[in-house]
Amino acid sequence: MKEIKDVAVIGLGYIGLPTAAVLAANGLNVIGVDVKEANVAAINRGEVPFVEPDLGVQVAGAVSQGMLKATTDTPPADAYIVAVPTPFNADRTADLSYIDAAARGIAPQLVGDELIILESTSPPGATKHLGEYLVELRPDLSLDPESGLPLIHVAHCPERVLPGRVMIELVTNDRIIGGLTAVAAERARDLYSAFCKGGMHLTDATTAEMAKLVENSYRDVNIAFANELSVISDRLGIDVWELIELANHHPRVNILQPGPGVGGHCIAVDPWFIVSSAPEDAKLIRQARETNDAKPRWVLDRVEQLSTGKKSPKIAALGLAFKANIDDLRESPAVSIVADLGARMPGATIAVVEPHVEELPRSLAGRGNVNLVSVEEGLTDADIVLLLVDHDAFKTLDRAVLEGKEVIDTRGIWR
Ligand code: SAJ
């Protein structure tokens, strides 16, 4: 069996680049592949095209030692790690086109005995699809040990690292490794053991795919429960955060926190991959998505109620990121709430405060009644203060500045 010395990592984004850097730091010869030429050039200069603590040092070190290079063309390698996006289509089925494109790059380079690992979060069956597509492109190779043809080994190893802690969690988290065959899983485990200090749990590919989706769906369902409680509590005139805090004193209860909705590119997306693979059965998972997706609308309705009778209300919207203390605006409920407010209330002025960004995202930038301002400016003459993200900077605000204003605190930080 071939010893793995050269690894190609396809997709140098939030997961692929850290994985490439950590493999290179542990003695493997790594070639990173990406379609974005500017990112490839930056990485070859030892620079990182996005923010992730400690990643810059590792990339710079690996590049200067000649262990990490980036390119736009997939090279021959002993192992391939595919870490490309898996967004969803308009009908919420998974878009596997980036995985297919990666396969078309890999296929011509294969000679047999390579290990191909899919790391992208994927719907059940995607790893099998990748394996079958590779052998369709290369009928001289096989996945089947009985075939008599040279084999390729395909496995799924989903990433589960938390943005902001990627370089730590890559090393310390447990990993789930699902092979199309037992040999594929074992070979993937051997590769990850170069840097992974967590437990490595071997299974089949579909179970590994589902495990990742289930982790994020578990969180989504729990947050949906909290969001539903917040709507019920509002109707009953009670404080949902006190309610949850009290219930969580029970030794077997651990309810998460309500908010303005669920954002990010994982929890708001992954449950749909389960729903689309079993639409008749995934009732609770679908309902949780719908409950969380409905929360921004509920927040909007509350702002509108408080604005009734005011001719040109001044609204301060605090926070745009999808969660606290980060600059990531992807799938952020705060962004969609501000965009909808701007459209639904043309007479209102919306002062957005987001200390983690320098400019408004494109979806907000063109709106005449939405501006990015400092926290002082935003609060000075606001009629309504709408807290959307629990950034530390907002938690430490002097509450006196809120006096005399209508306050909607969607994260419960000013209770
Ligand atoms: N949120 C709430 N209430 C809560 C917790 C979170 O409303 O009590 C909201 C956040 O504000 C945010 C969204 O949920 O809008 C998601 O935030 P998150 O911190 O729960 O998760 P992500 O998306 O940053 O990262 C998740 C993690 N998954 C789990 O914790 C099970 C991470 O480990 C995964 O690697 C990541 O998804 C991924 O890439 O799939």
mmCIF file of C-alpha atoms and ligand atoms in Angstrom, residues 15 121 159-163 169 173 212 215-219 223 226-227 255-268 270 321-324 326 331 333 390 411, ligand 1:
data_model
loop_
_atom_site.group_PDB
_atom_site.id
_atom_site.type_symbol
_atom_site.label_atom_id
_atom_site.label_comp_id
_atom_site.label_asym_id
_atom_site.label_seq_id
_atom_site.Cartn_x
_atom_site.Cartn_y
_atom_site.Cartn_z
ATOM 1 C CA ILE A 15 -11.391 24.567 6.256
ATOM 2 C CA THR A 121 -20.431 19.018 4.766
ATOM 3 C CA GLU A 159 -14.964 19.052 9.619
ATOM 4 C CA ARG A 160 -16.560 20.196 12.878
ATOM 5 C CA VAL A 161 -14.320 23.095 13.895
ATOM 6 C CA LEU A 162 -15.706 26.354 15.253
ATOM 7 C CA PRO A 163 -14.707 29.500 13.318
ATOM 8 C CA GLU A 169 -10.019 22.423 17.265
ATOM 9 C CA ASN A 173 -11.518 17.659 18.271
ATOM 10 C CA LYS A 212 -22.210 16.003 10.941
ATOM 11 C CA GLU A 215 -24.901 17.695 15.239
ATOM 12 C CA ASN A 216 -25.934 20.947 13.597
ATOM 13 C CA SER A 217 -29.611 19.931 13.418
ATOM 14 C CA TYR A 218 -29.577 19.088 17.122
ATOM 15 C CA ARG A 219 -28.465 22.641 17.820
ATOM 16 C CA ILE A 223 -32.548 26.928 19.335
ATOM 17 C CA ALA A 226 -35.866 28.558 22.649
ATOM 18 C CA ASN A 227 -37.167 30.849 19.898
ATOM 19 C CA ILE A 255 -32.209 24.884 26.637
ATOM 20 C CA LEU A 256 -30.168 27.163 24.347
ATOM 21 C CA GLN A 257 -30.792 30.901 23.922
ATOM 22 C CA PRO A 258 -33.403 32.647 21.768
ATOM 23 C CA GLY A 259 -32.295 35.322 19.344
ATOM 24 C CA PRO A 260 -33.393 37.150 16.188
ATOM 25 C CA GLY A 261 -32.987 33.956 14.100
ATOM 26 C CA VAL A 262 -30.242 31.478 13.242
ATOM 27 C CA GLY A 263 -27.442 32.511 10.905
ATOM 28 C CA GLY A 264 -24.112 31.339 9.555
ATOM 29 C CA HIS A 265 -23.340 28.933 6.778
ATOM 30 C CA CYS A 266 -23.739 25.695 8.770
ATOM 31 C CA ILE A 267 -26.671 25.490 11.171
ATOM 32 C CA ALA A 268 -29.015 27.430 8.882
ATOM 33 C CA ASP A 270 -27.224 21.619 7.072
ATOM 34 C CA ALA A 321 -22.821 39.663 12.333
ATOM 35 C CA PHE A 322 -24.426 36.221 12.519
ATOM 36 C CA LYS A 323 -23.185 35.791 16.082
ATOM 37 C CA ALA A 324 -21.240 37.592 18.793
ATOM 38 C CA ILE A 326 -17.071 38.012 14.803
ATOM 39 C CA GLU A 331 -26.745 34.253 6.347
ATOM 40 C CA PRO A 333 -30.602 37.314 10.447
ATOM 41 C CA ASP A 390 -24.687 40.124 21.655
ATOM 42 C CA ARG A 411 -30.512 38.539 22.803
HETATM 43 N N1 SAJ B 1 -27.559 30.743 18.229
HETATM 44 C C1 SAJ B 1 -28.706 31.102 18.939
HETATM 45 N N2 SAJ B 1 -28.841 30.624 20.211
HETATM 46 C C2 SAJ B 1 -27.908 29.833 20.800
HETATM 47 C C3 SAJ B 1 -26.748 29.455 20.060
HETATM 48 C C4 SAJ B 1 -26.609 29.932 18.776
HETATM 49 O O1 SAJ B 1 -29.568 31.831 18.450
HETATM 50 O O2 SAJ B 1 -28.108 29.475 21.975
HETATM 51 C C5 SAJ B 1 -27.385 31.232 16.843
HETATM 52 C C6 SAJ B 1 -26.148 32.113 16.665
HETATM 53 O O3 SAJ B 1 -26.434 33.437 17.044
HETATM 54 C C7 SAJ B 1 -25.886 31.967 15.185
HETATM 55 C C8 SAJ B 1 -26.298 30.517 14.904
HETATM 56 O O4 SAJ B 1 -27.120 30.125 15.994
HETATM 57 O O5 SAJ B 1 -26.713 32.842 14.431
HETATM 58 C C9 SAJ B 1 -25.150 29.536 14.746
HETATM 59 O O6 SAJ B 1 -24.123 29.769 15.708
HETATM 60 P P1 SAJ B 1 -23.351 28.598 16.476
HETATM 61 O O7 SAJ B 1 -22.343 29.199 17.382
HETATM 62 O O8 SAJ B 1 -24.347 27.694 17.123
HETATM 63 O O9 SAJ B 1 -22.663 27.726 15.337
HETATM 64 P P2 SAJ B 1 -21.672 27.997 14.070
HETATM 65 O O10 SAJ B 1 -22.552 28.077 12.871
HETATM 66 O O11 SAJ B 1 -20.690 29.095 14.298
HETATM 67 O O12 SAJ B 1 -20.804 26.621 14.090
HETATM 68 C C10 SAJ B 1 -21.477 25.348 14.077
HETATM 69 C C11 SAJ B 1 -20.836 24.448 15.154
HETATM 70 N N3 SAJ B 1 -21.680 23.278 15.355
HETATM 71 C C12 SAJ B 1 -22.094 22.875 16.593
HETATM 72 O O13 SAJ B 1 -21.816 23.485 17.599
HETATM 73 C C13 SAJ B 1 -22.909 21.622 16.648
HETATM 74 C C14 SAJ B 1 -19.425 24.052 14.728
HETATM 75 O O14 SAJ B 1 -18.871 23.096 15.642
HETATM 76 C C15 SAJ B 1 -19.435 23.431 13.309
HETATM 77 O O15 SAJ B 1 -18.119 23.091 12.876
HETATM 78 C C16 SAJ B 1 -19.991 24.492 12.363
HETATM 79 O O16 SAJ B 1 -21.341 24.780 12.783
HETATM 80 C C17 SAJ B 1 -19.948 23.919 10.954
HETATM 81 O O17 SAJ B 1 -19.008 24.265 10.193
HETATM 82 O O18 SAJ B 1 -20.798 23.089 10.611
#
